[in-house]
C-alpha positions as semicolon CSV with decimal commas, in nm:
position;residue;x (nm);y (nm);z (nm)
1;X;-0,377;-0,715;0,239
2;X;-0,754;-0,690;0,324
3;X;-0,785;-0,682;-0,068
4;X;-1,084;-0,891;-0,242
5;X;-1,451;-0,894;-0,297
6;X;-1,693;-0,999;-0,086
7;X;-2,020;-0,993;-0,390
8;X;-2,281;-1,289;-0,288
9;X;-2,242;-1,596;-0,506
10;X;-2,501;-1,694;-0,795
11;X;-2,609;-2,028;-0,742
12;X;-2,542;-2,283;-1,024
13;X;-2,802;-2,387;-1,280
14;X;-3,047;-2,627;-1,117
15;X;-2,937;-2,579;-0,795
16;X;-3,123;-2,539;-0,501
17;X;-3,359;-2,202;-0,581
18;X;-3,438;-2,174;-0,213
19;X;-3,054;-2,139;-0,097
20;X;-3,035;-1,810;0,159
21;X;-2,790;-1,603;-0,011
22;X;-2,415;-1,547;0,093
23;X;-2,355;-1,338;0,401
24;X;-2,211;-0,985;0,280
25;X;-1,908;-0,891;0,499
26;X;-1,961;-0,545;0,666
27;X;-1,767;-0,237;0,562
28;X;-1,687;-0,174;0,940
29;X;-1,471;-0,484;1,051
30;X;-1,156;-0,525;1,235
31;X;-0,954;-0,561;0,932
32;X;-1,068;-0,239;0,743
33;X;-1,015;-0,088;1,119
34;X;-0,665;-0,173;1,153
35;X;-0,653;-0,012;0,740
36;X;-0,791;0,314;0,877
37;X;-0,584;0,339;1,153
38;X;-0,266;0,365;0,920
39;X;-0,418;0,647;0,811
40;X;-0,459;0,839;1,128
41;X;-0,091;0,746;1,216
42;X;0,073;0,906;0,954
43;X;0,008;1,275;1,080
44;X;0,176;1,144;1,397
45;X;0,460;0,969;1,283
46;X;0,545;1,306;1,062
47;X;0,470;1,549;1,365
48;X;0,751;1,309;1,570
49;X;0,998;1,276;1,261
50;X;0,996;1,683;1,233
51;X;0,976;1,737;1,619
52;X;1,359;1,896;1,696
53;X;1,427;1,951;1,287
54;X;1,461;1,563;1,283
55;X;1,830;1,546;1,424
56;X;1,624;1,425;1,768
57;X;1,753;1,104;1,853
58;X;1,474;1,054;2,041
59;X;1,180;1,160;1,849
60;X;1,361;1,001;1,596
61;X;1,329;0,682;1,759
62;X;0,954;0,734;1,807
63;X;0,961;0,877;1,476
64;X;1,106;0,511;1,355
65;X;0,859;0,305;1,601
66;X;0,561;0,498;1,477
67;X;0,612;0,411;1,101
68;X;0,702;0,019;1,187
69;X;0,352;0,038;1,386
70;X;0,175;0,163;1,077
71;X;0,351;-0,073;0,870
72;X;0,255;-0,377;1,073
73;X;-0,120;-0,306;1,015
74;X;-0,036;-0,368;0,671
75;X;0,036;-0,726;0,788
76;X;-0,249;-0,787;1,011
77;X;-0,490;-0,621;0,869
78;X;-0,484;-0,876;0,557
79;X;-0,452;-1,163;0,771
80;X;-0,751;-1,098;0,965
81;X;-0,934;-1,027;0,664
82;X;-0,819;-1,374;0,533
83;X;-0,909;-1,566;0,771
84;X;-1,205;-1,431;0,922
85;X;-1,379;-1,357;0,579
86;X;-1,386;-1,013;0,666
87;X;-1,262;-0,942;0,309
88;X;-1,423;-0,603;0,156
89;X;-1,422;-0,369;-0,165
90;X;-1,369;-0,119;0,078
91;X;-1,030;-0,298;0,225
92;X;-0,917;-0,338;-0,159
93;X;-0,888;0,032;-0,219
94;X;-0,856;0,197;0,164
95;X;-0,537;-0,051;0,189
96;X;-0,321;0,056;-0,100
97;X;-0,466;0,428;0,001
98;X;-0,309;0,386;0,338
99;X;0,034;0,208;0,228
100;X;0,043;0,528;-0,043
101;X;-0,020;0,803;0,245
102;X;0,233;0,656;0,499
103;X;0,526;0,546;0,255
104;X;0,463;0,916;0,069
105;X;0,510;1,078;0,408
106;X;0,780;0,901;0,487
107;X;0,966;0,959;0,160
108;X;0,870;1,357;0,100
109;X;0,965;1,397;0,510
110;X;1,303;1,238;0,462
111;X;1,373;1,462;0,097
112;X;1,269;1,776;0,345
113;X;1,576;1,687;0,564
114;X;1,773;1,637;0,346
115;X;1,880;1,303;0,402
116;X;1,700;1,132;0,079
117;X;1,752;1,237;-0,320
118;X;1,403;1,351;-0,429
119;X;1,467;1,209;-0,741
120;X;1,385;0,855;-0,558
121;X;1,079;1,023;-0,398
122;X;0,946;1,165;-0,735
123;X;1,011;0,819;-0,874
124;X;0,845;0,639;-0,594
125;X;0,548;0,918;-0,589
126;X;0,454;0,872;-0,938
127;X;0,454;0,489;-1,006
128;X;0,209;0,522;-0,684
129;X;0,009;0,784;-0,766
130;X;0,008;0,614;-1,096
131;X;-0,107;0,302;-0,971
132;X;-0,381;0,461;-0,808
133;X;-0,550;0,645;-1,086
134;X;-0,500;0,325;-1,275
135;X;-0,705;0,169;-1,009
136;X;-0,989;0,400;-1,020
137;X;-0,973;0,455;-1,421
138;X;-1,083;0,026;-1,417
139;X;-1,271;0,039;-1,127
140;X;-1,598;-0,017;-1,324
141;X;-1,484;-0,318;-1,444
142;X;-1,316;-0,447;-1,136
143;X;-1,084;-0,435;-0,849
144;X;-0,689;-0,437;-0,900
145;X;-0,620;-0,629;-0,608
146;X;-0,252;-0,628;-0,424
147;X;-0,001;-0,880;-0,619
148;X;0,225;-1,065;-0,452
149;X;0,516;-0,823;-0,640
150;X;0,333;-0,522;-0,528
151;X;0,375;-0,668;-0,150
152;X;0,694;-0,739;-0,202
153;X;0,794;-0,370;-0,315
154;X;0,588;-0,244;0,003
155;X;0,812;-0,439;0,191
156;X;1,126;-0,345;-0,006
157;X;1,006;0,050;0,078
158;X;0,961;-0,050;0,421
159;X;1,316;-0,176;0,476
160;X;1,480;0,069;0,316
161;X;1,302;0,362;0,481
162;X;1,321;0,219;0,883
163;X;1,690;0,208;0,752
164;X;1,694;0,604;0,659
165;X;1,456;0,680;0,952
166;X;1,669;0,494;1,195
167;X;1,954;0,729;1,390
168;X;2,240;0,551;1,259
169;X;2,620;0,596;1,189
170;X;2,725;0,730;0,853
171;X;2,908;0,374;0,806
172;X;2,601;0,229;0,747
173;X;2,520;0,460;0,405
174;X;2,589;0,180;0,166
175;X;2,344;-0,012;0,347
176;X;2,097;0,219;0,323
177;X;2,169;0,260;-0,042
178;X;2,137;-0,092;-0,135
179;X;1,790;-0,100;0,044
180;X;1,676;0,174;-0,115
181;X;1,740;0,059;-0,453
182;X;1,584;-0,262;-0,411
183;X;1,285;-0,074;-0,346
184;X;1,350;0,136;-0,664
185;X;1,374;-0,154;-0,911
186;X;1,066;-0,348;-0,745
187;X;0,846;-0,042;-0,747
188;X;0,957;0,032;-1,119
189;X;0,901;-0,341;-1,258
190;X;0,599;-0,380;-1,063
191;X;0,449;-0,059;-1,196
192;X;0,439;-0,150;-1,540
193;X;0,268;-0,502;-1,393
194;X;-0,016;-0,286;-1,313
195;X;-0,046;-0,122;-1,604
196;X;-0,054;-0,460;-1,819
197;X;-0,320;-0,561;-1,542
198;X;-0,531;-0,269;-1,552
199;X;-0,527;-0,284;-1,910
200;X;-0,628;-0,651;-1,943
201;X;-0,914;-0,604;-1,688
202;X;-1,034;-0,293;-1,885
203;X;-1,004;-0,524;-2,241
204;X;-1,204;-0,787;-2,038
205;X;-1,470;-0,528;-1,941
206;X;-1,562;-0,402;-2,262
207;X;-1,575;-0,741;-2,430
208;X;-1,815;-0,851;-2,164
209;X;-2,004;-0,520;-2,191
210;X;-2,034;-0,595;-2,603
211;X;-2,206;-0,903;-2,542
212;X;-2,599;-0,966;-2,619
């Protein structure tokens, strides 16, 4: 995910005093681009997934194709940032912003039909939000940056809502269910992973804020 910093070096004792100093990567790139555009999908995907009180096979389909659009930014987004060095504090916060906004759609749009529990939605909404407030309670001593866990439950939610969003037979419920819990167990286990994280960097923070 376009997720780390992009501060200018500090050159090493008795180095070169003269060095030009690092390039800074600009907030408007490609890779924060491809972040925003998530964003202005999700209105689109939920107009299509309501569009004929979501029993449309057809706007259910682009319903399905919009969301795995969105979802593939999440991919290329990062890898552009990666290896073009088009990596931003912007991209570390708009990223999990965007994954938040289009799996929370997703999730509250499938409870409204019916077709989801919203006790998994409620679950799912509050380790996120959580995660999120976390992110900006630190912020001041650092970034949170995506772990490899926390890509790994995106992924997990992914699955297991192009599953539910998908116009399927009824024989495939147990498949769906699987998926979904998956996601569940990932996006409980790596919640509390944040929370030892954000508390570390916070610890880490005030030490170095205590020294002379």
């Amino acid at each position: 995910m376009s997720a780390a910093s992009s501060g200018s070096a500090a050159a090493d004792e008795g180095g070169d005093a003269h060095a030009p100093p690092a390039t800074r990567v600009p907030t408007l790139n490609v890779a924060n681009f491809l972040t925003l555009s998530r964003l202005v999908l999700v209105p689109l995907f939920v107009g299509a997934l309501f569009t004929g009180d979501g029993t449309d096979v057809f706007w259910r389909s682009i319903a399905t194709a919009l969301f795995a659009v969105a979802s593939l930014t999440d991919q290329v987004d990062g890898w552009v940032a990666r290896k073009y060095g088009l990596i931003t504090d912007f991209g570390k916060i708009a990223d999990p912003i965007a994954d938040k906004a289009l799996i929370g759609a997703a999730l509250v749009g499938l409870s409204i039909l019916g077709e989801l529990g919203w006790w998994v939605t409620i679950v799912i909404a509050v380790r996120e939000i959580g995660v999120t407030l976390l992110r900006f309670w630190v912020i001041r001593h650092g970034v949170i940056p995506a772990s490899r866990g926390g890509k790994a439950k995106t992924l997990a939610q992914i699955a297991a809502i192009v599953a539910y969003l998908l116009p399927l037979p009824e024989a495939v419920e147990p498949v769906r269910w699987i998926l979904m819990g998956f996601a569940l167990l990932l996006t409980v286990v790596t919640g509390f992973d944040y929370v030892l994280r954000a508390l570390r960097l916070r610890a880490a923070g005030r030490r170095a804020t205590q020294r002379p």
